[in-house]
Amino acid sequence: MSTVIMSAPSDEQAAMQHYLVCGTEDCQKNGQFYCNDCHRPLCERCRDEHVKNPDTKFHEIVHYRLRKHQLPVEKCKLHPTRNVDIFCKECKVAICSKCSTMKEHHRHEFDDLEEIYIEKYALQQDEFSKIQKYFLPTTQGLKLDIEADVTKIQKLMESIRTSMKAEAESLKNLVDEVSSDSIEDTHIMEKTLLKMLKSEETTYDDYIAYLGKMSDEFQQHLSLENQKILFSEILKIKTIPETTKPVAPVFTAGQFSKHDVAQLLGRVIVSNAEPKKRKIQPIVAVTTYMKSTVKQLGQSKEKSDVKQTPSLSSSATNVREYSVLGVDSVWHVSVDKSGRLWVSDWRGNLVQTDLQGNQLQKIQTSGREEGYHRATQDRDLIYTDKHKREIYRITLDKKITDFIKTGDWEPLSLQSSRINGDILVGMIKDKEAKVTRYNKVGKDIQNIQRDNQGQGLYSDPHHITENINGDICTSDYKKRAVLVVNKSGQHRFSYRGQGSGFYPWGICTDVLGHILVYDSYSNTVHLLDQDGGFLSVILSPQEGITSPRGVCVDDENNLYVGQRDTNTVTVYKYLQ
């Protein structure tokens, strides 16, 4: 495979393109076909001439991606002038054609080593594709899942610690309250006991006073003047009043331990439940097209004059690139029928570029990362001004005209129908969102806002496209889903990715009804069937993309991918 880099000689800053070059001498066109007999790429014109040439008309010509890889050159050890190209089935060794005539291989059966190599190469390529399209993305998804679990566990444990501290503080407050009540009870007990002792003390004070009085009377009786009284009266002394000793309260220390306190507080318990295994996406969906490709490699040559229905390739191939001047990133891409690009970045710059990457026009818009512009069937461009709540049209003569006013609704995303030319607009107002259909002249003819249960269907319809069956496919970042309704507005299905995370961005459809959507969570482009079934990951970081955002497919089944951190638009072939 040869690759050439071409640039416009008149402008050193013009964008550079990369593509496969035809193997015919002095031909610099795109070599999208391949001759398996000559082992060289061919452009469409050279392929037609190859078929017409009597010397090569029976050669096997296929699409480049279905080519038979040429057998590596290996010299025979016994016959150094010959290449090893035969496999002896009896001896299980690779030999040259001259070796096959030797007596050691008499009457042995031989196979074409190149055919064996092609088959083995296809099988190895299949395994390699599995690594790129299944094992690596799936493992990276599991790793991201683990990282999400790490964050989740950290937050959970911090929440548990906060709860434990709050519970301990609550217990401390209860202890303080009980202790305070008990101390107050001791003050009451003390007051009662002291009052009783004071009363008994008063009793003895009164008795002492009584004894003093009685002593005085005795003195009087004993005097000479009162001797007669002594014989007539006998003084009696009252008994000492009885009192009781107070019963002193006894403090009984609480009988508790650290374990008792732990029983009062909550505990963290590790569950004995069986851990659930992480969900691993089965490989069946990924390998289906790999197997079909291996089968195709062994089929007869394709007739050059028969136009076949496109089919999926085993992998996406980078066929060219554009470096677009005037933008610092590529968040959305539109392609018109002439192949010219409209590219926008997150700053609102909207640039049109030709096939060489030269800037044709540039305007400033209010759009940012949304899919807010789209080429129409008439080769015009329509784009939104969400601040003015209006949709504008740019004609071929670069004239900008008012097209649709959206009232109170802020337009985000646009799609021009390839079926009937209708305009589909994703828009928001306050916390509501909807998709509105306008006809070619800008008349409102349909509003889609709620699902089959009457609930709000959309939240952030920032990219929108239409499938070949009339389905309206919307990429809703806040809902983390691709939402699909039929042409009547009835909700058909929602696609939410293959793992724990899915943040859809750019979305488009192709001639086979596939839905292609970029997932910013895993930096991959997912390929879905018409009913939302996951088929495969057709682009991942292994293909050299890092942060794709805008995706679209042109009339030649080329996939255009714009990236967030570069002004480069990369074109891939994924259909053949």
Coordinates of C-alpha atoms in Angstrom, one line a residue:
M1 CA 0.0 0.0 0.0
S2 CA 1.4 3.4 -1.0
T3 CA 0.5 6.7 0.6
V4 CA 1.1 10.1 -0.9
I5 CA 0.6 13.5 0.7
M6 CA -0.7 16.3 -1.6
S7 CA -1.0 20.0 -0.9
A8 CA -2.2 22.9 -2.9
P9 CA 1.0 24.5 -4.3
S10 CA -0.6 28.0 -4.3
D11 CA -1.0 28.0 -0.5
E12 CA 1.5 26.5 1.8
Q13 CA -1.0 26.7 4.7
A14 CA -3.7 24.8 2.7
A15 CA -5.0 21.6 4.3
M16 CA -3.2 18.4 3.6
Q17 CA -4.9 15.2 2.3
H18 CA -3.9 11.6 2.7
Y19 CA -5.2 8.8 0.6
L20 CA -4.3 5.5 -1.2
V21 CA -2.7 6.2 -4.5
C22 CA -3.3 4.2 -7.7
G23 CA -0.4 1.8 -8.6
T24 CA -0.5 2.7 -12.3
E25 CA 2.6 4.7 -13.3
D26 CA 2.0 8.5 -13.3
C27 CA -1.6 8.1 -11.9
Q28 CA -2.1 9.9 -8.7
K29 CA -5.8 9.2 -8.2
N30 CA -7.4 7.4 -5.2
G31 CA -6.6 3.7 -5.5
Q32 CA -9.9 2.3 -4.0
F33 CA -9.6 -1.0 -6.0
Y34 CA -7.0 -3.7 -6.0
C35 CA -5.8 -6.3 -8.5
N36 CA -5.1 -9.6 -6.7
D37 CA -3.0 -10.9 -9.6
C38 CA -0.8 -7.8 -10.1
H39 CA -0.9 -7.0 -6.4
R40 CA -1.4 -3.2 -6.8
P41 CA -4.1 -0.6 -6.1
L42 CA -6.1 0.8 -8.9
C43 CA -8.3 3.8 -9.3
E44 CA -11.7 3.5 -11.0
R45 CA -10.5 4.5 -14.4
C46 CA -7.4 2.3 -14.3
R47 CA -9.6 -0.6 -13.1
D48 CA -11.9 -0.2 -16.2
E49 CA -8.8 -0.2 -18.5
H50 CA -7.4 -3.2 -16.6
V51 CA -10.6 -5.2 -17.3
K52 CA -10.6 -4.2 -21.0
N53 CA -7.0 -5.1 -21.6
P54 CA -6.8 -8.7 -23.1
D55 CA -3.7 -9.5 -21.0
T56 CA -5.4 -8.6 -17.7
K57 CA -9.1 -8.9 -18.3
F58 CA -9.4 -12.2 -16.3
H59 CA -7.5 -10.7 -13.3
E60 CA -9.3 -10.7 -10.0
I61 CA -10.2 -7.1 -9.1
V62 CA -11.8 -6.3 -5.7
H63 CA -12.2 -3.4 -3.4
Y64 CA -9.0 -2.5 -1.7
R65 CA -10.2 -3.7 1.7
L66 CA -10.9 -7.2 0.3
R67 CA -7.6 -7.5 -1.4
K68 CA -5.5 -10.7 -1.1
H69 CA -2.3 -9.8 0.7
Q70 CA 0.8 -10.7 -1.3
L71 CA 2.8 -13.7 -0.2
P72 CA 6.1 -12.5 1.4
V73 CA 9.1 -13.3 -0.7
E74 CA 11.2 -16.2 0.7
K75 CA 14.0 -17.8 -1.3
C76 CA 14.2 -21.6 -1.5
K77 CA 17.2 -23.0 0.4
L78 CA 17.8 -25.7 -2.2
H79 CA 17.1 -23.5 -5.2
P80 CA 18.2 -19.9 -4.3
T81 CA 16.9 -18.5 -7.6
R82 CA 13.3 -19.7 -6.9
N83 CA 10.7 -18.3 -4.4
V84 CA 8.9 -20.6 -2.0
D85 CA 5.3 -20.7 -3.2
I86 CA 4.0 -24.3 -2.8
F87 CA 3.0 -26.2 0.3
C88 CA 3.5 -30.0 0.3
K89 CA 0.5 -31.5 2.1
E90 CA 2.3 -34.8 2.7
C91 CA 5.6 -33.4 4.1
K92 CA 3.9 -30.3 5.7
V93 CA 6.6 -28.0 4.4
A94 CA 6.8 -25.0 2.1
I95 CA 8.8 -25.5 -1.1
C96 CA 9.4 -24.0 -4.5
S97 CA 8.0 -25.3 -7.8
K98 CA 11.3 -27.0 -8.7
C99 CA 11.3 -28.8 -5.4
S100 CA 8.0 -30.3 -6.3
T101 CA 9.6 -32.2 -9.2
M102 CA 12.1 -33.9 -6.9
K103 CA 11.7 -37.6 -5.9
E104 CA 11.2 -36.7 -2.3
H105 CA 7.9 -35.2 -3.3
H106 CA 6.9 -37.7 -6.0
R107 CA 3.1 -38.1 -6.2
H108 CA 2.6 -35.7 -3.2
E109 CA -0.3 -33.3 -3.1
F110 CA 0.4 -29.6 -3.1
D111 CA -1.5 -26.4 -2.2
D112 CA -0.9 -22.9 -3.4
L113 CA 1.0 -21.3 -0.5
E114 CA -0.4 -17.9 -1.4
E115 CA -4.0 -19.1 -0.9
I116 CA -3.0 -20.6 2.5
Y117 CA -1.3 -17.3 3.4
I118 CA -4.4 -15.3 2.4
E119 CA -6.6 -17.5 4.6
K120 CA -4.2 -17.4 7.5
Y121 CA -3.7 -13.7 7.1
A122 CA -7.5 -13.1 7.1
L123 CA -7.8 -15.2 10.3
Q124 CA -5.0 -13.3 12.0
Q125 CA -6.5 -10.1 10.9
D126 CA -9.8 -11.2 12.4
E127 CA -8.1 -11.8 15.7
F128 CA -6.3 -8.5 15.5
S129 CA -9.6 -6.8 14.7
K130 CA -11.1 -8.5 17.8
I131 CA -8.3 -6.9 19.9
Q132 CA -9.0 -3.4 18.4
K133 CA -12.8 -3.5 18.3
Y134 CA -13.7 -5.8 21.2
F135 CA -11.1 -6.9 23.7
L136 CA -9.3 -3.5 24.1
P137 CA -12.5 -1.3 24.2
T138 CA -14.3 -3.8 26.4
T139 CA -11.4 -4.0 28.8
Q140 CA -11.0 -0.2 28.9
G141 CA -14.8 0.0 29.6
L142 CA -14.3 -2.4 32.5
K143 CA -11.4 -0.3 33.8
L144 CA -13.6 2.8 33.6
D145 CA -16.3 0.8 35.4
I146 CA -13.8 0.0 38.2
E147 CA -12.7 3.7 38.4
A148 CA -16.4 4.6 38.8
D149 CA -16.7 1.9 41.6
V150 CA -13.6 3.4 43.3
T151 CA -15.3 6.8 43.4
K152 CA -18.6 5.3 44.5
I153 CA -16.9 3.3 47.4
Q154 CA -14.9 6.3 48.5
K155 CA -18.1 8.4 48.7
L156 CA -20.0 5.6 50.4
M157 CA -17.3 5.1 53.1
E158 CA -17.1 8.9 53.7
S159 CA -20.9 9.0 54.1
I160 CA -20.7 6.0 56.6
R161 CA -17.9 7.8 58.6
T162 CA -20.0 10.9 58.8
S163 CA -23.0 8.9 60.0
M164 CA -20.9 7.2 62.6
K165 CA -19.6 10.5 64.0
A166 CA -23.1 11.9 64.1
E167 CA -24.3 8.8 66.0
A168 CA -21.4 9.0 68.5
E169 CA -22.1 12.7 69.0
S170 CA -25.8 11.8 69.7
L171 CA -24.8 9.2 72.2
K172 CA -22.4 11.6 73.9
N173 CA -25.2 14.1 74.2
L174 CA -27.5 11.4 75.8
V175 CA -24.7 10.5 78.3
D176 CA -24.3 14.1 79.2
E177 CA -28.1 14.5 79.7
V178 CA -28.4 11.4 81.9
S179 CA -25.3 12.3 83.9
S180 CA -26.7 15.8 84.4
D181 CA -30.0 14.4 85.6
S182 CA -28.3 12.0 88.0
I183 CA -26.2 14.8 89.5
E184 CA -29.3 16.9 90.0
D185 CA -30.9 14.0 91.9
T186 CA -28.0 13.9 94.3
H187 CA -28.6 17.6 95.1
I188 CA -32.2 16.9 95.9
M189 CA -31.3 13.8 98.1
E190 CA -28.7 15.9 100.0
K191 CA -31.2 18.7 100.6
T192 CA -33.8 16.2 101.9
L193 CA -31.3 14.5 104.3
L194 CA -30.0 17.8 105.6
K195 CA -33.5 19.1 106.2
M196 CA -34.2 15.9 108.3
L197 CA -31.0 16.3 110.3
K198 CA -31.7 20.0 110.9
S199 CA -35.1 19.0 112.3
E200 CA -33.5 16.5 114.7
E201 CA -31.0 19.1 115.7
T202 CA -33.8 21.4 116.6
T203 CA -35.5 18.6 118.7
Y204 CA -32.3 18.3 120.8
D205 CA -32.0 22.1 121.1
D206 CA -35.5 22.2 122.5
Y207 CA -34.8 19.3 124.9
I208 CA -31.6 21.0 126.1
A209 CA -33.6 24.1 126.9
Y210 CA -36.1 21.9 128.8
L211 CA -33.3 20.4 130.8
G212 CA -32.1 23.9 131.8
K213 CA -35.5 24.8 133.0
M214 CA -35.8 21.6 135.0
S215 CA -32.4 22.3 136.6
D216 CA -33.6 25.7 137.8
E217 CA -36.7 24.1 139.3
F218 CA -34.6 21.5 141.2
Q219 CA -32.5 24.3 142.6
Q220 CA -35.6 26.0 143.9
H221 CA -36.8 22.7 145.6
L222 CA -33.6 22.3 147.3
S223 CA -33.5 25.7 148.9
L224 CA -34.3 26.0 152.7
E225 CA -37.2 28.3 152.0
N226 CA -38.9 25.6 149.9
Q227 CA -38.2 22.5 151.9
K228 CA -41.9 21.9 152.3
I229 CA -42.3 21.7 148.6
L230 CA -39.5 19.2 148.4
F231 CA -41.6 16.8 150.5
S232 CA -44.9 17.5 148.7
E233 CA -43.8 17.4 145.0
I234 CA -41.5 15.1 143.2
L235 CA -40.1 16.5 139.9
K236 CA -39.8 14.0 137.0
I237 CA -37.5 14.5 134.0
K238 CA -38.8 13.8 130.5
T239 CA -36.9 11.1 128.6
I240 CA -34.4 12.0 125.9
P241 CA -36.2 12.2 122.6
E242 CA -35.3 9.6 120.1
T243 CA -34.0 10.4 116.6
T244 CA -32.8 8.3 113.6
K245 CA -29.5 8.4 111.8
P246 CA -29.9 9.2 108.1
V247 CA -29.5 6.3 105.6
A248 CA -26.7 7.5 103.3
P249 CA -27.3 6.9 99.6
V250 CA -24.8 4.5 97.9
F251 CA -23.4 5.1 94.4
T252 CA -23.3 1.9 92.3
A253 CA -20.9 2.3 89.4
G254 CA -22.3 1.4 86.0
Q255 CA -21.4 -2.1 84.7
F256 CA -20.4 -1.5 81.0
S257 CA -17.5 -2.1 78.6
K258 CA -16.3 -1.0 75.3
H259 CA -18.3 -3.8 73.7
D260 CA -21.5 -2.5 75.4
V261 CA -20.9 0.9 74.0
A262 CA -20.3 -0.6 70.5
Q263 CA -23.6 -2.4 70.8
L264 CA -25.3 0.9 71.4
L265 CA -23.7 2.4 68.3
G266 CA -24.2 1.3 64.7
R267 CA -21.8 -1.1 63.1
V268 CA -20.3 -1.4 59.6
I269 CA -20.8 -5.0 58.4
V270 CA -19.3 -6.5 55.2
S271 CA -22.1 -8.3 53.4
N272 CA -21.7 -12.0 52.8
A273 CA -23.6 -11.6 49.5
E274 CA -22.0 -13.1 46.4
P275 CA -20.3 -10.3 44.4
K276 CA -21.8 -9.8 41.0
K277 CA -19.6 -10.3 38.0
R278 CA -19.0 -7.3 35.8
K279 CA -21.0 -7.5 32.6
I280 CA -18.8 -8.3 29.6
Q281 CA -20.3 -7.6 26.2
P282 CA -20.3 -10.9 24.2
I283 CA -18.0 -10.9 21.2
V284 CA -20.6 -12.4 18.8
A285 CA -21.7 -9.0 17.5
V286 CA -18.2 -7.9 16.8
T287 CA -17.0 -11.0 15.0
T288 CA -20.1 -11.4 12.7
Y289 CA -18.6 -9.0 10.1
M290 CA -15.1 -10.4 10.6
K291 CA -16.3 -13.8 9.6
S292 CA -18.2 -12.5 6.6
T293 CA -15.0 -10.7 5.5
V294 CA -13.0 -13.9 5.6
K295 CA -15.6 -15.6 3.5
Q296 CA -15.6 -12.8 1.0
L297 CA -11.8 -13.0 0.6
G298 CA -12.2 -16.5 -0.9
Q299 CA -15.0 -15.6 -3.3
S300 CA -14.6 -15.0 -7.0
K301 CA -13.7 -11.6 -8.4
E302 CA -16.1 -8.8 -8.5
K303 CA -17.5 -7.8 -11.9
S304 CA -16.4 -4.2 -12.5
D305 CA -19.6 -3.2 -14.4
V306 CA -22.0 -4.4 -11.7
K307 CA -23.0 -1.9 -8.9
Q308 CA -23.4 -3.8 -5.7
T309 CA -25.2 -2.9 -2.5
P310 CA -22.7 -1.6 0.1
S311 CA -21.7 -3.8 3.0
L312 CA -19.8 -3.4 6.1
S313 CA -16.0 -3.7 6.0
S314 CA -13.9 -5.5 8.6
S315 CA -12.5 -2.2 9.7
A316 CA -12.6 1.5 9.0
T317 CA -9.8 2.9 6.8
N318 CA -8.5 6.4 6.9
V319 CA -8.8 7.7 3.3
R320 CA -8.0 11.4 3.7
E321 CA -7.8 14.3 6.1
Y322 CA -8.6 18.0 6.1
S323 CA -7.0 20.6 8.3
V324 CA -9.7 23.4 8.4
L325 CA -8.4 26.9 8.8
G326 CA -10.5 29.3 10.9
V327 CA -11.5 26.8 13.7
D328 CA -9.5 25.5 16.6
S329 CA -11.6 22.3 17.0
V330 CA -14.3 20.4 15.1
W331 CA -17.5 19.8 17.1
H332 CA -19.9 19.4 14.1
V333 CA -19.5 18.6 10.4
S334 CA -21.9 19.0 7.5
V335 CA -21.2 17.8 3.9
D336 CA -23.1 19.1 0.9
K337 CA -23.6 17.3 -2.4
S338 CA -20.5 18.8 -4.0
G339 CA -18.4 17.4 -1.2
R340 CA -17.6 20.7 0.4
L341 CA -17.5 20.8 4.2
W342 CA -19.1 23.0 6.8
V343 CA -17.3 22.8 10.1
S344 CA -18.0 24.5 13.4
D345 CA -16.1 24.8 16.7
W346 CA -17.2 25.5 20.3
R347 CA -16.6 29.2 19.9
G348 CA -19.4 29.7 17.2
N349 CA -17.0 29.8 14.2
L350 CA -18.7 28.3 11.2
V351 CA -16.4 27.7 8.2
Q352 CA -16.9 26.3 4.7
T353 CA -14.0 24.6 3.1
D354 CA -13.4 23.0 -0.3
L355 CA -12.0 19.5 -1.1
Q356 CA -8.4 20.8 -0.6
G357 CA -9.2 22.3 2.8
N358 CA -9.2 25.9 1.5
Q359 CA -11.5 28.3 3.4
L360 CA -14.4 29.5 1.2
Q361 CA -16.4 31.5 3.8
K362 CA -16.6 32.0 7.5
I363 CA -19.4 33.4 9.7
Q364 CA -19.8 34.0 13.4
T365 CA -22.8 32.3 15.1
S366 CA -24.2 31.8 18.6
G367 CA -23.8 28.0 18.3
R368 CA -21.3 26.0 20.3
E369 CA -21.0 22.3 20.6
E370 CA -24.5 21.4 19.2
G371 CA -25.3 20.0 15.8
Y372 CA -26.7 23.4 14.8
H373 CA -26.0 23.4 11.0
R374 CA -26.9 21.1 8.1
A375 CA -26.6 21.0 4.3
T376 CA -29.9 20.7 2.5
Q377 CA -31.0 18.8 -0.6
D378 CA -30.6 22.1 -2.5
R379 CA -27.0 22.4 -1.5
D380 CA -27.8 25.3 0.8
L381 CA -26.9 25.4 4.4
I382 CA -29.2 26.1 7.3
Y383 CA -28.0 27.0 10.8
T384 CA -29.6 28.1 14.1
D385 CA -29.2 31.3 16.1
K386 CA -30.3 30.1 19.5
H387 CA -30.1 33.6 21.1
K388 CA -32.3 35.2 18.5
R389 CA -34.4 31.9 18.3
E390 CA -34.2 31.8 14.5
I391 CA -33.0 29.6 11.7
Y392 CA -31.0 31.1 8.8
R393 CA -30.3 29.8 5.3
I394 CA -27.1 30.3 3.3
T395 CA -27.6 29.9 -0.4
L396 CA -24.9 29.0 -3.0
D397 CA -24.2 32.6 -3.7
K398 CA -23.4 33.1 0.0
K399 CA -26.4 35.1 0.7
I400 CA -27.8 34.7 4.3
T401 CA -31.6 34.9 4.7
D402 CA -34.1 34.5 7.5
F403 CA -35.9 31.1 7.3
I404 CA -37.7 30.0 10.4
K405 CA -38.5 31.8 13.7
T406 CA -38.9 29.4 16.6
G407 CA -40.8 31.7 19.0
D408 CA -40.0 31.1 22.7
W409 CA -38.1 28.0 22.0
E410 CA -34.3 28.0 21.7
P411 CA -33.2 25.9 18.6
L412 CA -30.2 23.5 19.2
S413 CA -29.9 20.9 16.5
L414 CA -30.9 20.6 12.8
Q415 CA -31.5 17.9 10.2
S416 CA -32.6 18.4 6.6
S417 CA -34.5 15.3 5.5
R418 CA -33.1 13.3 2.6
I419 CA -36.6 11.8 2.1
N420 CA -38.8 14.8 1.6
G421 CA -36.7 17.9 2.5
D422 CA -38.5 18.6 5.8
I423 CA -36.5 20.3 8.5
L424 CA -36.2 18.7 11.9
V425 CA -35.2 20.9 14.8
G426 CA -34.3 19.9 18.4
M427 CA -35.1 22.8 20.8
I428 CA -35.5 23.7 24.5
K429 CA -37.4 26.1 26.6
D430 CA -36.8 26.4 30.4
K431 CA -36.8 22.8 31.5
E432 CA -38.7 21.4 28.5
A433 CA -37.4 20.0 25.2
K434 CA -39.0 18.9 21.9
V435 CA -38.4 18.1 18.3
T436 CA -40.3 20.1 15.7
R437 CA -40.8 19.2 12.1
Y438 CA -41.1 22.0 9.5
N439 CA -41.8 21.6 5.8
K440 CA -39.6 23.0 3.0
V441 CA -41.1 26.5 3.3
G442 CA -40.7 26.6 7.1
K443 CA -44.2 25.8 8.2
D444 CA -44.6 24.0 11.6
I445 CA -46.2 20.6 10.8
Q446 CA -45.3 18.3 13.8
N447 CA -44.2 18.6 17.4
I448 CA -42.7 15.6 19.3
Q449 CA -42.3 16.1 23.0
R450 CA -43.6 13.2 25.1
D451 CA -43.2 9.4 25.1
N452 CA -45.9 6.8 24.9
Q453 CA -46.6 7.2 28.7
G454 CA -47.0 11.0 28.4
Q455 CA -43.6 11.7 30.0
G456 CA -41.1 14.2 28.7
L457 CA -39.1 12.4 26.0
Y458 CA -36.2 14.8 25.6
S459 CA -33.9 16.8 27.9
D460 CA -31.1 18.0 25.7
P461 CA -31.6 17.2 22.0
H462 CA -28.2 18.6 20.9
H463 CA -27.7 16.3 17.8
I464 CA -30.4 15.0 15.5
T465 CA -30.6 12.9 12.3
E466 CA -33.1 11.0 10.2
N467 CA -32.9 7.3 9.2
I468 CA -33.9 5.8 5.8
N469 CA -37.2 4.5 7.3
G470 CA -38.2 7.9 8.5
D471 CA -37.1 7.4 12.2
I472 CA -35.9 10.5 14.0
C473 CA -32.8 9.7 16.0
T474 CA -31.8 12.2 18.6
S475 CA -28.6 12.3 20.7
D476 CA -29.5 13.5 24.2
Y477 CA -26.5 14.1 26.4
K478 CA -28.4 14.8 29.6
K479 CA -30.6 11.7 29.2
R480 CA -27.4 9.8 28.3
A481 CA -29.3 8.0 25.5
V482 CA -30.0 7.9 21.8
L483 CA -33.8 8.4 21.6
V484 CA -35.5 7.1 18.5
V485 CA -39.1 7.8 17.4
N486 CA -40.9 6.8 14.2
K487 CA -42.0 9.4 11.6
S488 CA -45.3 9.7 13.5
G489 CA -43.5 10.7 16.7
Q490 CA -44.1 7.4 18.5
H491 CA -41.2 6.3 20.8
R492 CA -39.6 3.2 19.3
F493 CA -36.5 2.6 21.5
S494 CA -33.7 4.1 23.5
Y495 CA -30.0 3.1 23.2
R496 CA -27.9 3.7 26.4
G497 CA -24.5 2.2 25.5
Q498 CA -22.8 -1.0 26.4
G499 CA -21.3 -0.3 29.8
S500 CA -21.8 1.8 33.0
G501 CA -21.1 5.1 31.1
F502 CA -22.6 6.5 27.9
Y503 CA -22.6 10.1 26.9
P504 CA -23.7 10.4 23.2
W505 CA -22.6 13.3 21.0
G506 CA -22.6 13.4 17.2
I507 CA -25.0 11.1 15.4
C508 CA -25.7 10.2 11.8
T509 CA -27.2 7.4 9.7
D510 CA -26.1 5.7 6.4
V511 CA -27.7 4.2 3.3
L512 CA -28.1 0.8 5.1
G513 CA -30.0 2.3 7.9
H514 CA -27.2 2.0 10.4
I515 CA -27.1 4.5 13.3
L516 CA -23.6 5.8 14.0
V517 CA -23.2 7.6 17.3
Y518 CA -20.1 8.9 19.2
D519 CA -19.8 8.1 22.9
S520 CA -17.7 10.7 24.7
Y521 CA -17.4 8.4 27.7
S522 CA -15.3 5.8 25.9
N523 CA -14.1 7.9 22.9
T524 CA -15.6 5.4 20.5
V525 CA -18.1 5.5 17.6
H526 CA -20.8 2.8 18.0
L527 CA -22.6 1.2 15.1
L528 CA -26.2 0.2 15.6
D529 CA -28.7 -1.5 13.4
Q530 CA -32.0 0.2 12.4
D531 CA -33.7 -1.2 15.5
G532 CA -31.1 0.0 18.0
G533 CA -29.2 -3.3 18.2
F534 CA -25.5 -2.9 18.9
L535 CA -23.3 -4.2 16.1
S536 CA -19.8 -3.1 16.8
V537 CA -17.4 -0.3 17.7
I538 CA -16.2 1.0 14.3
L539 CA -13.8 3.7 15.6
S540 CA -11.8 3.8 18.8
P541 CA -8.6 5.4 20.0
Q542 CA -6.7 2.5 18.3
E543 CA -7.6 4.1 15.0
G544 CA -5.9 7.4 16.1
I545 CA -9.0 9.3 17.2
T546 CA -8.9 10.8 20.7
S547 CA -11.9 13.1 21.2
P548 CA -14.3 12.8 18.2
R549 CA -17.4 14.9 18.4
G550 CA -19.1 15.5 15.0
V551 CA -19.9 12.7 12.7
C552 CA -21.6 12.6 9.3
V553 CA -21.8 10.4 6.2
D554 CA -21.8 11.7 2.6
D555 CA -23.5 10.3 -0.5
E556 CA -20.4 8.2 -1.2
N557 CA -20.6 6.4 2.2
N558 CA -17.6 8.2 3.6
L559 CA -17.7 8.8 7.3
Y560 CA -16.4 12.3 8.3
V561 CA -15.2 12.6 11.9
G562 CA -14.3 15.9 13.7
Q563 CA -12.4 16.0 16.9
R564 CA -12.6 18.3 19.9
D565 CA -8.9 19.1 20.3
T566 CA -7.8 19.6 16.7
N567 CA -9.0 21.4 13.6
T568 CA -8.7 18.1 11.5
V569 CA -11.6 16.3 9.9
T570 CA -10.7 12.7 9.1
V571 CA -12.5 10.7 6.5
Y572 CA -13.0 6.9 6.9
K573 CA -14.3 4.2 4.6
Y574 CA -16.3 1.6 6.6
L575 CA -18.6 0.4 3.8
Q576 CA -17.5 -1.3 0.7

